[in-house]
mmCIF file of C-alpha atoms and ligand atoms in Angstrom:
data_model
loop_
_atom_site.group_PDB
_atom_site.id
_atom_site.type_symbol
_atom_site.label_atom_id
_atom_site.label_comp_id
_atom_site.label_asym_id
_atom_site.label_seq_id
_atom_site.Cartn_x
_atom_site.Cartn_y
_atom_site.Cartn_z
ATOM 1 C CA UNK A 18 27.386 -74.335 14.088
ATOM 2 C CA UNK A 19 24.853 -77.002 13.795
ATOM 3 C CA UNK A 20 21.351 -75.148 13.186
ATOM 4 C CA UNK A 21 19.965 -72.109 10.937
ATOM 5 C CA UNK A 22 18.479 -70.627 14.183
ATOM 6 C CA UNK A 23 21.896 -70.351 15.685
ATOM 7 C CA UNK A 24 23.819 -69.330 12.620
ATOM 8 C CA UNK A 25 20.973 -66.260 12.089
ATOM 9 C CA UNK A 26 21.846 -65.312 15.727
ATOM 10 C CA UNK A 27 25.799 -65.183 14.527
ATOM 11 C CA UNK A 28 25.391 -63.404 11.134
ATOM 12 C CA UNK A 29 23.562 -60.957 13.586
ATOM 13 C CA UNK A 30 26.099 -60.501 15.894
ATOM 14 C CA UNK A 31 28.889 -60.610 13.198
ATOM 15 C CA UNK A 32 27.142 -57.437 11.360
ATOM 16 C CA UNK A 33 26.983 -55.638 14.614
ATOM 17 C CA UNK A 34 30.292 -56.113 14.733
ATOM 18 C CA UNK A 35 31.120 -54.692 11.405
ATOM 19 C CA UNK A 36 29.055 -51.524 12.275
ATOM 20 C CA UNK A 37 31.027 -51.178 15.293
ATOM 21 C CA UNK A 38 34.291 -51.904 14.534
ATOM 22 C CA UNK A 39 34.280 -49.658 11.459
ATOM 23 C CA UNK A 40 32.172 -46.826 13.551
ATOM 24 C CA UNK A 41 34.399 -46.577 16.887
ATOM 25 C CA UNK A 42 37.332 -48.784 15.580
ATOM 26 C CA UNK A 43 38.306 -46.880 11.940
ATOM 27 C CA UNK A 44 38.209 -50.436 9.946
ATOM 28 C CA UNK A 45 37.612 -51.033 6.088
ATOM 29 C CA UNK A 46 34.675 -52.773 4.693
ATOM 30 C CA UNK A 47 34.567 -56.646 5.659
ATOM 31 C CA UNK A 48 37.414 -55.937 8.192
ATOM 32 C CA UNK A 49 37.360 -56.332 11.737
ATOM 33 C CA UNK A 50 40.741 -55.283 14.131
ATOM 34 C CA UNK A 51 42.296 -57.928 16.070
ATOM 35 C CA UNK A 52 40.079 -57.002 19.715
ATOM 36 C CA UNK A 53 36.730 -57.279 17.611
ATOM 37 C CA UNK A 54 37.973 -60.771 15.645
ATOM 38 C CA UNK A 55 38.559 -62.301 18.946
ATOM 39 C CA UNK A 56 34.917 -61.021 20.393
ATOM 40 C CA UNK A 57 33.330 -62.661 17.331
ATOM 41 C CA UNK A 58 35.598 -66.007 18.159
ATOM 42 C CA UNK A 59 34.041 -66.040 21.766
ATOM 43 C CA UNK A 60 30.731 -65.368 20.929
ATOM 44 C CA UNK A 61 30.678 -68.190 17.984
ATOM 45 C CA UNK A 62 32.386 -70.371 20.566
ATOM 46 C CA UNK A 63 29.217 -69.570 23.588
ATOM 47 C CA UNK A 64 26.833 -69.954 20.782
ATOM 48 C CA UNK A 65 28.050 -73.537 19.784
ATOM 49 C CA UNK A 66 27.654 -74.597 23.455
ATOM 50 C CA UNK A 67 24.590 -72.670 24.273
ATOM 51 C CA UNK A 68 22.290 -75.325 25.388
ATOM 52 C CA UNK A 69 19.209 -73.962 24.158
ATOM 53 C CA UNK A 70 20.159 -73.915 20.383
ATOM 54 C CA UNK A 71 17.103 -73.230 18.476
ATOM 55 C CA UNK A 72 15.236 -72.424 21.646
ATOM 56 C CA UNK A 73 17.781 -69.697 22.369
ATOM 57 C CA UNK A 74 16.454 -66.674 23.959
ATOM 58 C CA UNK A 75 18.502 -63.306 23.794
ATOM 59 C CA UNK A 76 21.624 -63.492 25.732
ATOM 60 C CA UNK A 77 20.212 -60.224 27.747
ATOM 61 C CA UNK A 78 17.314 -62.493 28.893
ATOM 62 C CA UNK A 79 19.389 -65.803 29.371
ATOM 63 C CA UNK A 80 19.109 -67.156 32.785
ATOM 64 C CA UNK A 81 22.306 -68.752 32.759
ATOM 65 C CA UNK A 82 24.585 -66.289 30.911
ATOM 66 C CA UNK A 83 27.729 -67.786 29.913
ATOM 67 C CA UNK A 84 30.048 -64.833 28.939
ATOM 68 C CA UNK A 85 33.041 -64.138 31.362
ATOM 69 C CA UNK A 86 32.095 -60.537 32.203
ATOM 70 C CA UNK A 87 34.316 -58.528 29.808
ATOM 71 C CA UNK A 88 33.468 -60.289 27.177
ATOM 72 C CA UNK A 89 29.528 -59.366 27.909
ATOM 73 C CA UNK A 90 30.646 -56.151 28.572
ATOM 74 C CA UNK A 91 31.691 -55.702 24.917
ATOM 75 C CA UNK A 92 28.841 -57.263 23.815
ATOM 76 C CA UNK A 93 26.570 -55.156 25.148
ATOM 77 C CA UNK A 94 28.822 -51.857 23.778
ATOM 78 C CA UNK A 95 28.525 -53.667 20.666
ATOM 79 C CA UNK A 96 25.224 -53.662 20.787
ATOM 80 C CA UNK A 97 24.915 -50.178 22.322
ATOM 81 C CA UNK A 98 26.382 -49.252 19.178
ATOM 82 C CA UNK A 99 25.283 -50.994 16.520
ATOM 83 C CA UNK A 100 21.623 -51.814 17.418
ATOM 84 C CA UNK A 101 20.223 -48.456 16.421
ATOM 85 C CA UNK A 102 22.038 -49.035 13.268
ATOM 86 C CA UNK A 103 20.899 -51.808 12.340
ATOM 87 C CA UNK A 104 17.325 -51.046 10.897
ATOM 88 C CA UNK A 105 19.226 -49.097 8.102
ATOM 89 C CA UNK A 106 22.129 -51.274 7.466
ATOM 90 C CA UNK A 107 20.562 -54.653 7.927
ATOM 91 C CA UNK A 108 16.648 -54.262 7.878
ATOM 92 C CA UNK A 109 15.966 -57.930 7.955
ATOM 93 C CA UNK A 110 17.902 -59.272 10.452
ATOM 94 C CA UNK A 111 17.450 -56.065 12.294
ATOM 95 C CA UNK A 112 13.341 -56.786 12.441
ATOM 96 C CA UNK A 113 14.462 -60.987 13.041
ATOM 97 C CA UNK A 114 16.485 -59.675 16.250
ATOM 98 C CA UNK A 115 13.699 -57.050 17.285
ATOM 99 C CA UNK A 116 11.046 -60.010 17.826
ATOM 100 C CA UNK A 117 13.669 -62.618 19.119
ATOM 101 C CA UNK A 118 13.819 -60.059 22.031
ATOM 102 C CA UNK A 119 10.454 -60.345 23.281
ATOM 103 C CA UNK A 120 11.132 -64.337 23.211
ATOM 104 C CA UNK A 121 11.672 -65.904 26.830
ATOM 105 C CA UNK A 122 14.054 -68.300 28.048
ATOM 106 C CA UNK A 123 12.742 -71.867 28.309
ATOM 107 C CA UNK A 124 14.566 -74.586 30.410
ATOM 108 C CA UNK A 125 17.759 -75.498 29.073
ATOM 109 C CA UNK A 126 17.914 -78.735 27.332
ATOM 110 C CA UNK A 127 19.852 -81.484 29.042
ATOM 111 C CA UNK A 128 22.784 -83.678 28.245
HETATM 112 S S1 LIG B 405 24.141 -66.348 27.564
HETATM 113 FE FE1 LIG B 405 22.536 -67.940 27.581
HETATM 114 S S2 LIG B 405 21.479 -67.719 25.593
HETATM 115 FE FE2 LIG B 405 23.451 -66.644 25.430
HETATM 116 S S3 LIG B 405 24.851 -68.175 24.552
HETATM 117 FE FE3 LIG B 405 25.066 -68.272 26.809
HETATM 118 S S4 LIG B 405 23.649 -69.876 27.469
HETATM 119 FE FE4 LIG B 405 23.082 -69.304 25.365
HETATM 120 ZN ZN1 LIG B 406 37.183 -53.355 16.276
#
């Protein structure tokens, strides 16, 4: 992970995770099961390639959209889930990913 932008945008995701995983999927504390570990692999993997990097927009505004479509189907159930949560569970990065929403997509860097 080479910038801070794009590491925020993982310790985002990876909290979601936590919420859901323990919510729908009966985990401990800093646990995830073996379906949710390999969600947060793929999504750590897309962000490392995502060619906007600290330009990213949200992945629900992304013209491009990388994710094979079950993966961004569990994504967005992840999100489903966990986004309401978030404000009490994670206020900051909660409020970081409310405003990174409104943000827009530029043109994807080249090479
Ligand atoms: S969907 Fe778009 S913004 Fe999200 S990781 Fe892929 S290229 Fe980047
Ligand atoms: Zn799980």
């Amino acid at each position: 992970m080479k910038n801070r932008f794009i590491k925020k945008e993982y310790k985002t995701i990876e909290a979601m995770a936590g919420l859901y995983c323990r919510g729908l999927h009966g985990t401990d504390k800093k646990q995830l099961c073996a379906d949710c570990e390999e969600l947060l692999a793929y999504v750590k993997a897309r962000l490392d390639k995502c060619p906007y990097q600290e330009q990213k927009p949200t992945c629900a505004k992304c013209p491009i959209h990388c994710y094979k479509p079950a993966m961004r189907e569990k994504v967005r159930s992840v999100m489903r889930y966990a986004g309401p949560r978030m404000l009490k569970h994670h206020p900051l990065l909660a409020i970081r990913h409310l405003l990174h929403g409104r943000r827009e997509a530029p043109p994807p860097r080249k090479g």
